[in-house]
Coordinates of C-alpha atoms in Angstrom, one line a residue:
M14 CA 16.5 -10.6 53.8
L15 CA 17.8 -9.8 50.8
A16 CA 17.4 -13.9 49.8
G17 CA 13.8 -13.5 51.0
L18 CA 13.2 -10.8 49.0
L19 CA 14.4 -12.4 45.7
V20 CA 12.6 -15.2 47.2
L21 CA 9.2 -13.0 47.3
W22 CA 10.0 -11.3 44.0
A23 CA 10.4 -14.3 41.9
L24 CA 7.1 -16.0 43.6
A25 CA 5.2 -12.7 42.7
Y26 CA 6.9 -12.6 39.0
A27 CA 5.2 -16.0 38.9
L28 CA 2.3 -16.4 40.0
V29 CA 0.8 -13.2 40.0
P30 CA 0.4 -13.0 36.1
M31 CA -1.3 -16.4 36.3
I32 CA -4.0 -15.5 39.4
A33 CA -4.3 -11.9 37.8
K34 CA -5.2 -13.5 34.1
S35 CA -7.8 -16.0 36.1
Q36 CA -9.5 -13.7 38.3
I37 CA -9.8 -10.6 36.0
Q38 CA -11.4 -12.9 32.9
K39 CA -13.6 -14.3 36.1
I40 CA -14.8 -11.7 37.8
A41 CA -15.6 -9.2 35.2
S42 CA -17.3 -11.8 33.3
E43 CA -19.9 -12.0 36.0
K44 CA -19.8 -8.6 36.4
L45 CA -20.6 -7.4 32.6
G46 CA -22.7 -10.7 31.8
R47 CA -20.8 -10.9 28.9
Q48 CA -17.0 -13.1 28.3
V49 CA -13.8 -11.1 29.2
T50 CA -10.6 -12.8 28.1
V51 CA -6.6 -12.0 28.9
G52 CA -3.6 -12.9 26.5
S53 CA -1.1 -12.4 29.0
I54 CA -0.4 -10.9 32.0
D55 CA 2.9 -9.7 32.5
F56 CA 4.3 -8.3 36.0
K57 CA 7.6 -6.9 37.5
P58 CA 7.1 -6.6 41.0
W59 CA 10.5 -4.9 41.6
S60 CA 9.2 -1.6 39.9
L61 CA 5.3 -2.8 39.9
E62 CA 4.7 -2.7 36.1
L63 CA 2.1 -4.5 35.0
A64 CA 1.1 -5.1 31.2
I65 CA -1.9 -7.0 30.0
N66 CA -1.8 -7.9 26.7
D67 CA -4.6 -8.8 24.4
L68 CA -8.0 -7.7 26.8
A69 CA -11.2 -8.2 25.0
I70 CA -14.6 -7.9 25.9
A71 CA -17.1 -9.6 23.6
K72 CA -20.6 -9.0 22.2
S73 CA -23.3 -11.0 23.1
D74 CA -22.4 -13.4 20.8
P75 CA -19.4 -14.2 22.0
A76 CA -18.0 -15.0 18.8
T77 CA -17.3 -10.2 18.1
A78 CA -15.7 -8.0 20.0
Q79 CA -17.3 -4.9 22.3
I80 CA -13.4 -3.7 22.7
S81 CA -10.5 -4.9 22.2
I82 CA -7.3 -3.6 23.7
K83 CA -3.5 -4.3 22.5
R84 CA -2.2 -3.6 25.5
I85 CA -2.4 -1.8 29.2
Y86 CA 0.8 -0.6 30.6
I87 CA -0.1 0.3 34.7
D88 CA 3.4 1.8 35.7
A89 CA 2.2 1.8 39.9
E90 CA 3.8 3.6 42.7
L91 CA 4.2 2.2 46.4
E92 CA 2.8 5.1 47.5
S93 CA -0.3 3.3 46.7
L94 CA 0.4 1.2 49.4
L95 CA 1.6 3.6 52.0
R96 CA -2.2 5.6 51.3
L97 CA -4.7 3.1 50.1
A98 CA -5.3 4.3 47.1
P99 CA -3.7 4.3 43.3
V100 CA -0.2 6.5 43.2
V101 CA 0.8 5.7 39.4
D102 CA 3.2 7.2 37.0
A103 CA 2.1 6.1 33.4
I104 CA -1.1 4.2 31.6
A105 CA -0.8 3.8 28.4
V106 CA -3.5 1.8 26.7
D107 CA -2.5 0.6 22.6
A108 CA -4.6 0.2 20.2
P109 CA -8.1 0.0 21.9
V110 CA -10.7 -0.5 19.5
V111 CA -15.0 -0.2 20.4
A112 CA -17.5 -1.6 18.4
L113 CA -20.7 0.3 19.3
T114 CA -23.9 -0.9 17.5
H115 CA -27.2 1.2 17.0
L116 CA -30.4 -1.1 17.1
G117 CA -32.9 2.0 16.8
G118 CA -35.4 3.7 18.8
G119 CA -32.8 5.2 20.9
R120 CA -31.7 0.6 21.6
Y121 CA -28.1 -0.2 22.2
D122 CA -26.3 -3.4 21.5
I123 CA -25.3 -2.3 25.4
D124 CA -28.0 -2.2 27.2
D125 CA -27.7 -5.3 29.6
V126 CA -24.3 -4.2 30.6
L127 CA -25.1 -0.6 31.2
A128 CA -28.1 -2.6 33.0
K129 CA -26.0 -4.8 35.2
L130 CA -23.5 -2.3 36.1
K131 CA -26.0 0.4 36.9
P132 CA -26.4 0.4 41.3
A133 CA -29.1 -0.7 42.7
P134 CA -32.2 1.6 43.9
D135 CA -31.3 1.7 47.7
A136 CA -27.5 1.8 47.6
P137 CA -26.2 4.1 49.7
P138 CA -24.1 6.6 48.6
T139 CA -20.5 6.5 49.3
E140 CA -16.9 8.0 49.6
P141 CA -15.9 9.3 46.4
M142 CA -12.2 7.5 45.0
Q143 CA -9.0 8.7 46.0
F144 CA -6.1 8.8 42.8
A145 CA -3.4 10.1 41.8
L146 CA -2.6 9.1 38.0
Y147 CA 0.1 10.5 35.9
N148 CA 1.5 10.8 32.3
L149 CA -2.2 8.8 31.0
V150 CA -1.4 8.0 27.1
L151 CA -4.4 6.0 24.8
S152 CA -2.4 6.1 21.5
G153 CA -3.6 4.4 17.8
G154 CA -7.7 3.9 19.0
R155 CA -10.4 3.6 17.1
V156 CA -14.7 3.6 17.4
D157 CA -16.6 1.8 14.9
F158 CA -20.4 3.1 15.3
T159 CA -22.9 1.3 13.3
D160 CA -25.9 2.6 13.2
Q161 CA -28.9 -0.6 12.1
A162 CA -32.0 2.5 11.9
V163 CA -29.6 4.1 8.4
G164 CA -27.7 0.8 7.3
K165 CA -24.7 3.3 7.7
T166 CA -21.4 3.1 10.1
H167 CA -19.6 5.7 10.9
S168 CA -15.7 6.0 12.0
V169 CA -13.3 7.4 14.4
S170 CA -9.9 6.0 13.7
A171 CA -6.2 7.4 14.9
L172 CA -7.6 8.4 18.3
D173 CA -4.9 10.0 20.4
V174 CA -5.3 11.2 23.7
S175 CA -3.1 12.5 26.2
V176 CA -3.7 13.8 29.7
P177 CA -0.2 14.8 32.2
F178 CA -2.8 13.9 35.4
L179 CA -6.1 13.2 36.8
S180 CA -5.6 13.6 40.7
N181 CA -7.6 14.4 43.6
L182 CA -4.9 13.0 46.3
E183 CA -1.5 15.2 47.3
S184 CA 1.4 13.5 45.3
K185 CA 4.0 15.4 43.5
R186 CA 4.8 13.1 40.0
E187 CA 7.3 13.6 37.7
V188 CA 5.0 14.6 34.6
K189 CA 6.4 13.8 30.7
T190 CA 3.2 13.9 28.8
A191 CA 1.8 17.2 27.5
P192 CA -2.1 17.5 26.7
R193 CA -3.1 16.5 23.1
L194 CA -6.9 15.0 21.2
A195 CA -6.4 13.9 17.5
F196 CA -8.4 11.5 15.8
K197 CA -9.9 11.5 11.6
L198 CA -13.4 11.5 11.5
G199 CA -15.2 10.8 8.0
G200 CA -12.2 11.8 6.0
S201 CA -11.6 15.1 8.3
S202 CA -8.7 15.1 11.0
F203 CA -8.3 17.2 13.8
D204 CA -5.6 17.9 16.2
S205 CA -4.9 20.0 19.4
A206 CA -2.1 20.6 21.2
A207 CA -0.8 22.4 24.6
E208 CA 0.2 26.1 24.5
G209 CA 2.8 27.5 26.8
T210 CA 6.0 26.7 28.2
P211 CA 7.1 22.8 29.1
F212 CA 5.5 21.2 32.0
A213 CA 8.8 21.1 33.7
Q214 CA 9.9 24.3 33.9
T215 CA 6.6 26.0 35.2
R216 CA 5.0 23.6 36.3
K217 CA 1.5 24.4 34.4
T218 CA 0.3 23.8 31.1
D219 CA -3.1 24.6 29.3
A220 CA -4.9 22.9 26.8
V221 CA -7.9 25.0 24.6
V222 CA -10.6 23.4 23.6
K223 CA -12.7 25.3 20.5
L224 CA -16.7 24.3 19.4
T225 CA -18.4 26.9 16.8
N226 CA -21.7 26.5 15.8
F227 CA -21.4 22.9 16.5
D228 CA -24.7 21.4 14.9
L229 CA -25.9 18.5 17.9
A230 CA -29.3 17.9 15.6
P231 CA -27.7 14.5 13.6
Y232 CA -26.3 13.0 17.1
L233 CA -29.6 13.4 18.5
A234 CA -31.7 10.5 17.7
Y235 CA -28.6 8.4 19.0
L236 CA -29.4 9.2 22.9
P237 CA -30.8 6.3 24.8
A238 CA -34.6 5.4 24.4
S239 CA -34.9 5.4 28.4
L240 CA -34.2 8.9 28.8
P241 CA -37.6 11.0 30.1
Y242 CA -37.1 13.8 28.3
K243 CA -36.2 13.9 24.0
L244 CA -34.2 17.0 23.1
T245 CA -35.2 17.4 19.5
G246 CA -32.6 20.2 18.5
A247 CA -29.9 22.2 20.0
V248 CA -26.3 24.3 19.3
L249 CA -23.3 23.8 20.7
N250 CA -20.2 26.9 20.9
L251 CA -17.4 25.8 23.4
D252 CA -14.1 28.0 24.0
A253 CA -12.4 26.3 27.1
K254 CA -9.0 26.2 28.4
V255 CA -8.2 23.0 30.4
A256 CA -4.9 24.4 33.2
F257 CA -3.5 21.0 34.8
E258 CA -1.4 22.7 37.1
Q259 CA 1.0 21.3 39.7
S260 CA 2.1 24.4 42.2
P261 CA 1.9 23.8 44.8
T262 CA -0.8 20.4 44.5
A263 CA -1.8 19.0 41.1
A264 CA -5.2 20.7 39.9
V265 CA -7.1 20.7 37.4
K266 CA -9.0 23.5 36.5
V267 CA -11.1 24.9 33.7
S268 CA -12.4 27.7 32.4
G269 CA -14.2 29.7 29.8
V270 CA -17.6 29.4 28.2
V271 CA -20.0 27.2 27.2
A272 CA -23.2 28.0 25.0
I273 CA -26.2 25.7 23.5
S274 CA -28.6 27.7 21.8
N275 CA -31.9 26.8 19.8
V276 CA -32.5 23.9 22.5
A277 CA -36.0 22.2 22.1
V278 CA -36.4 20.1 24.4
Q279 CA -40.3 17.1 23.9
T280 CA -41.9 15.0 27.1
S281 CA -41.7 11.1 25.7
Q282 CA -44.9 11.6 24.5
G283 CA -43.4 14.0 21.8
G284 CA -45.0 17.7 23.1
P285 CA -43.4 20.5 23.8
L286 CA -41.7 21.1 27.3
L287 CA -38.9 24.0 27.2
A288 CA -37.5 25.3 25.0
F289 CA -34.9 28.4 24.7
E290 CA -32.9 30.9 23.0
Q291 CA -29.4 30.3 24.7
L292 CA -28.1 29.0 27.5
R293 CA -24.2 31.1 28.2
V294 CA -22.0 29.4 31.1
T295 CA -19.3 31.6 32.2
M296 CA -16.8 29.0 34.1
A297 CA -14.4 30.7 35.9
D298 CA -12.9 28.5 37.7
V299 CA -14.2 24.3 37.4
Q300 CA -12.4 22.0 39.3
P301 CA -14.0 18.6 38.6
L302 CA -11.3 16.3 40.9
A303 CA -11.9 18.0 43.7
Q304 CA -15.5 18.6 43.2
S305 CA -15.9 22.6 42.8
V306 CA -17.9 24.5 40.6
K307 CA -17.4 28.0 40.0
L308 CA -19.2 29.7 37.6
A309 CA -19.1 33.7 36.6
Q310 CA -22.1 34.0 35.5
I311 CA -25.6 31.9 34.0
E312 CA -27.7 33.5 31.5
L313 CA -31.1 31.9 30.3
T314 CA -32.4 34.0 27.0
A315 CA -36.3 33.8 25.5
P316 CA -37.0 30.5 27.7
V317 CA -40.3 28.7 26.7
L318 CA -41.7 26.5 29.5
N319 CA -45.1 24.6 28.7
V320 CA -46.4 22.6 31.8
S321 CA -49.7 20.8 32.0
R322 CA -52.0 18.4 33.4
D323 CA -53.8 16.0 31.8
K324 CA -57.5 14.8 32.5
A325 CA -55.6 11.5 34.8
G326 CA -54.0 14.1 36.4
Q327 CA -50.7 13.5 35.0
L328 CA -47.8 16.5 34.7
N329 CA -45.9 16.0 32.2
L330 CA -43.0 17.5 34.2
L331 CA -42.3 14.2 35.4
P332 CA -42.3 10.6 33.6
A333 CA -45.6 8.4 33.2
K334 CA -43.4 6.2 35.2
N335 CA -42.3 7.9 37.9
Q336 CA -45.8 9.6 38.5
N337 CA -47.0 6.0 38.8
A338 CA -44.8 4.9 41.5
I339 CA -45.5 8.6 42.9
K340 CA -49.0 7.0 43.3
S341 CA -48.7 3.6 44.7
G342 CA -46.1 4.8 47.1
A343 CA -48.3 6.9 48.9
A344 CA -51.3 4.5 48.7
G345 CA -49.4 2.2 50.5
A346 CA -47.8 4.8 52.6
Q347 CA -49.7 4.9 56.3
E348 CA -48.6 0.8 55.6
E349 CA -45.5 1.0 54.6
G350 CA -44.0 4.7 55.9
A351 CA -43.7 3.5 59.9
T352 CA -41.5 0.4 58.3
A353 CA -39.4 2.7 56.3
L354 CA -38.3 5.4 58.7
K355 CA -37.4 2.7 61.3
D356 CA -34.7 0.8 58.7
L357 CA -33.7 4.6 57.7
K358 CA -32.8 5.5 60.9
N359 CA -31.1 1.7 61.6
A360 CA -29.2 2.4 58.5
P361 CA -25.9 3.7 58.0
V362 CA -25.4 6.4 56.3
A363 CA -22.2 7.3 54.5
K364 CA -22.0 10.9 53.3
P365 CA -19.4 11.7 50.6
A366 CA -18.1 14.7 50.4
P367 CA -20.3 17.7 49.3
W368 CA -19.7 18.9 45.6
R369 CA -18.8 23.1 46.1
V370 CA -20.6 25.7 43.6
D371 CA -20.6 28.5 43.5
V372 CA -22.4 31.0 41.2
A373 CA -21.9 34.5 40.9
S374 CA -25.3 35.9 39.3
V375 CA -28.0 34.6 37.2
A376 CA -30.0 36.3 35.0
V377 CA -33.2 35.1 33.3
R378 CA -34.4 37.3 30.1
G379 CA -37.7 36.6 28.1
G380 CA -39.6 34.2 29.9
R381 CA -42.5 32.4 29.6
V382 CA -44.4 29.8 31.6
A383 CA -48.1 28.1 29.8
W384 CA -50.0 26.5 32.7
L385 CA -52.3 24.0 31.3
D386 CA -54.8 22.1 33.5
E387 CA -57.4 19.7 31.6
T388 CA -58.7 17.9 34.9
L389 CA -61.5 20.5 35.2
A390 CA -64.1 20.5 33.3
A391 CA -63.4 22.8 31.0
P392 CA -59.6 23.2 30.5
A393 CA -58.0 26.3 32.8
R394 CA -54.9 27.8 30.6
V395 CA -52.8 30.6 32.2
D396 CA -49.5 31.8 30.2
L397 CA -47.4 34.1 31.9
G398 CA -44.3 35.9 29.6
A399 CA -42.5 39.1 30.6
V400 CA -40.7 37.0 33.3
T401 CA -37.3 37.9 34.6
L402 CA -35.7 36.6 37.3
D403 CA -31.7 37.8 39.0
A404 CA -29.9 35.9 41.1
S405 CA -26.5 36.1 43.5
K406 CA -24.2 35.0 45.7
I407 CA -25.8 31.1 45.2
A408 CA -23.5 28.5 47.2
Y409 CA -24.2 24.8 47.3
P410 CA -24.0 23.6 50.2
F411 CA -25.7 26.8 51.7
A412 CA -24.9 28.6 54.4
A413 CA -27.7 30.7 56.6
S414 CA -25.2 33.3 57.2
A415 CA -24.9 34.4 53.5
P416 CA -28.2 33.5 51.6
L417 CA -28.9 33.7 47.7
A418 CA -30.3 36.7 46.6
F419 CA -33.1 37.9 44.1
N420 CA -35.3 39.5 42.2
G421 CA -38.0 39.1 39.2
S422 CA -41.2 40.1 37.3
M423 CA -43.5 38.5 35.6
A424 CA -47.1 39.3 34.2
L425 CA -50.1 37.4 32.5
N426 CA -50.2 37.2 28.6
T427 CA -54.0 38.1 28.2
T428 CA -56.7 39.3 25.1
A429 CA -57.5 42.5 26.8
T430 CA -61.5 42.6 27.5
K431 CA -63.5 44.6 29.4
A432 CA -63.1 42.0 32.2
S433 CA -59.3 42.6 32.6
A434 CA -58.3 45.5 30.2
V435 CA -55.0 45.6 31.7
P436 CA -53.1 42.0 32.0
G437 CA -51.5 41.4 36.0
S438 CA -48.4 42.1 37.1
I439 CA -46.1 40.6 39.6
N440 CA -42.8 42.0 41.5
F441 CA -40.9 40.1 43.4
S442 CA -37.7 40.3 45.9
G443 CA -35.9 37.8 48.7
T444 CA -33.6 35.6 50.6
A445 CA -33.2 31.8 50.4
T446 CA -31.3 29.2 51.5
D447 CA -32.5 25.3 51.9
S448 CA -33.8 26.0 55.2
A449 CA -35.2 29.1 55.1
A450 CA -36.8 32.3 52.9
S451 CA -38.1 36.0 53.1
V452 CA -39.9 36.9 50.0
S453 CA -41.5 40.1 49.2
A454 CA -44.1 40.6 46.4
T455 CA -46.2 43.0 45.0
V456 CA -49.2 42.0 43.0
A457 CA -50.8 44.6 40.1
D458 CA -54.2 44.3 38.4
W459 CA -54.4 40.8 38.6
P460 CA -57.4 39.4 37.0
L461 CA -59.8 37.0 39.2
A462 CA -61.1 35.9 36.4
M463 CA -57.9 34.1 35.8
A464 CA -59.3 31.4 39.1
A465 CA -62.8 31.3 37.6
K466 CA -62.4 27.8 35.9
Y467 CA -61.0 26.9 39.5
V468 CA -63.8 28.4 41.8
G469 CA -66.2 27.5 39.6
Q470 CA -66.3 24.1 41.2
F471 CA -67.1 25.5 44.5
L472 CA -68.7 29.0 43.6
L473 CA -71.3 28.7 41.3
P474 CA -71.5 32.1 40.7
A475 CA -68.6 33.5 37.8
L476 CA -66.2 35.3 40.0
G477 CA -64.8 38.9 37.7
G478 CA -62.3 41.7 39.0
Q479 CA -59.0 42.4 40.1
L480 CA -56.2 42.1 42.9
N481 CA -53.8 44.7 44.3
A482 CA -51.6 43.3 46.7
Q483 CA -48.2 44.0 49.2
L484 CA -47.4 40.7 50.3
G485 CA -44.4 38.9 52.5
I486 CA -43.6 35.2 52.6
N487 CA -41.5 34.2 55.5
W488 CA -40.8 30.3 55.5
R489 CA -38.9 27.7 57.9
A490 CA -38.0 24.1 57.6
A491 CA -39.1 22.1 60.3
T492 CA -36.2 21.6 62.9
P493 CA -36.1 19.0 65.3
L494 CA -36.9 21.5 68.2
E495 CA -39.5 23.0 66.1
P496 CA -42.1 22.5 63.2
Q497 CA -41.9 24.1 60.4
Q498 CA -43.5 27.8 60.0
L499 CA -45.2 29.2 57.0
N500 CA -46.0 32.7 57.3
I501 CA -47.9 35.1 55.3
T502 CA -47.8 38.8 55.7
G503 CA -49.8 42.4 54.3
T504 CA -50.0 45.9 54.8
Q505 CA -52.8 45.7 52.4
A506 CA -54.5 43.6 50.2
A507 CA -57.6 45.2 47.9
L508 CA -60.4 43.4 45.1
I509 CA -61.3 45.8 43.3
D510 CA -64.4 45.7 41.1
V511 CA -65.5 42.1 42.4
L512 CA -68.5 40.8 40.0
L513 CA -70.3 38.2 41.3
A514 CA -72.2 36.5 38.3
E515 CA -74.3 33.5 36.7
G516 CA -73.8 33.6 32.7
K517 CA -74.5 37.4 31.3
T518 CA -76.9 37.6 34.8
S519 CA -74.7 39.4 37.2
L520 CA -75.9 38.7 41.2
V521 CA -73.4 41.3 43.1
A522 CA -71.1 43.7 42.6
I523 CA -68.4 45.4 44.9
K524 CA -66.5 48.5 44.3
R525 CA -63.6 47.5 46.6
V526 CA -62.6 45.2 49.2
Q527 CA -59.5 46.2 51.6
V528 CA -57.9 44.1 54.1
D529 CA -55.0 45.5 55.8
G530 CA -52.8 43.8 58.7
I531 CA -52.9 40.6 57.1
D532 CA -51.4 37.9 59.3
I533 CA -52.0 34.7 57.7
D534 CA -50.3 31.5 60.2
V535 CA -50.6 28.1 57.0
P536 CA -49.3 25.8 59.3
G537 CA -51.5 26.8 61.5
Q538 CA -54.2 27.0 59.7
S539 CA -55.0 31.1 61.1
F540 CA -56.2 34.3 59.5
K541 CA -55.6 37.8 61.4
A542 CA -56.5 41.0 59.6
A543 CA -55.9 44.7 61.7
K544 CA -58.9 45.9 59.3
L545 CA -61.0 45.0 56.7
Q546 CA -63.2 47.6 54.5
V547 CA -65.8 46.8 51.9
L548 CA -66.9 49.7 49.5
Q549 CA -70.4 50.0 47.6
P550 CA -71.7 46.6 47.5
K551 CA -74.9 46.4 46.0
A552 CA -76.9 43.7 44.3
V553 CA -77.4 44.0 40.4
V554 CA -79.9 41.0 40.3
G555 CA -81.2 41.1 36.3
R556 CA -78.1 43.0 34.9
D557 CA -75.9 42.3 31.9
A558 CA -73.2 41.9 32.8
D559 CA -71.0 43.1 30.0
Q560 CA -72.7 46.4 31.3

């Protein structure tokens, strides 16, 4: 038996390097669309140690290298065969060199590689990979970034990275590495080190990452051109702790505060879309390898959202290509819908393990939403200000037994006129999950003139007055046994100082229209009211509407 094992080791020692080198070069070259070469491979079957020497991935011009690595050392464990997942005691990457070129306009010399690696749109979701990687070390790294648009090259050299472990498997291996990040950039050196006592004694070590007022503006021009939106400004502050723990199981935990301020986002056409003073996220316990996120608070200050619909009916929230796809899909929906549904039912569905997200509280202060609709003959504008929102008990996946709770308010930003001396306001509160929602809202002094340009398409006289209402909205998603439900109720809704006018000529004036006991079934398209009152109606034909 020992002789047989020795023969097997000898064959593996002789054949594995040759076969592995051939297959790596062949498969990697096909997958990347670039020439991949390997200098040599060393393999020790008795200890499962593998070393790949002089690995290189060529640019589109095979004469130059996009990536070159002097040596990759992997110390695998037999446990990998038992778990059918990689369990590795150590990984060392020596002298990696990366050359990246920005061609201008957010285009890069690796765009063709990224396109080949991009999964197919119809690819089914897969389960996340299981792994246990320990003692990861990258040393002597270098990144050369060439910007052809401005004729400059930026280099990061002496790059050293050490990570104790990355694992989502219950596998305890000996940790010999402390977390560290060090590099040189533009003549400046950066070095971080672990805090606390040695890992071997406490089974825990922490790394601290801090950034103060880091302006992202100089680097935003390098964002890929394929992005649907354009970030034009942002300042980052980060004070985070990365904890590596192995008691009782391996875990990587991130906590601390990340804040991004002075943010401005434009549409692909260059129009304003979103801006805010600051987004501050307090992380309580974020475990990316365990797919778990616990946030103590999210605070958004002074957000401004500009939503518009152009003359062609396209919303600026969606890229034009997405909207065109939606339109073309809608045009052939009746023909293709049945086939697609049949294929969906027959296709095997792989459900990946869901991320678990818990957010204790969300607060939005000083928000503003501007709406512009250019599909009308005269563009319609609505400007909402003083937007506030508070939400708590937010969890994903949603749980019917623990819905999130929210409340907020908003008011119209209007110039005081005789038609609307006091801006309208809405206060709301409620609970919601992904399958049901219940909202209570109070509408106060909402000017009917806000809808005049929409109503004017169907109702020739102009509409004026104010709306006051107390409404309840209840929604429940469709189930296999019941259709979707959407019900609007109200104890009272009142239209005050209703005026129908044509130009400056008043036609009808009503002091108050009051509806009590409102019950509207939207899917069933039914309207019920317990009581309707019309107070002081009168025709005032010929009277100036401004009087």
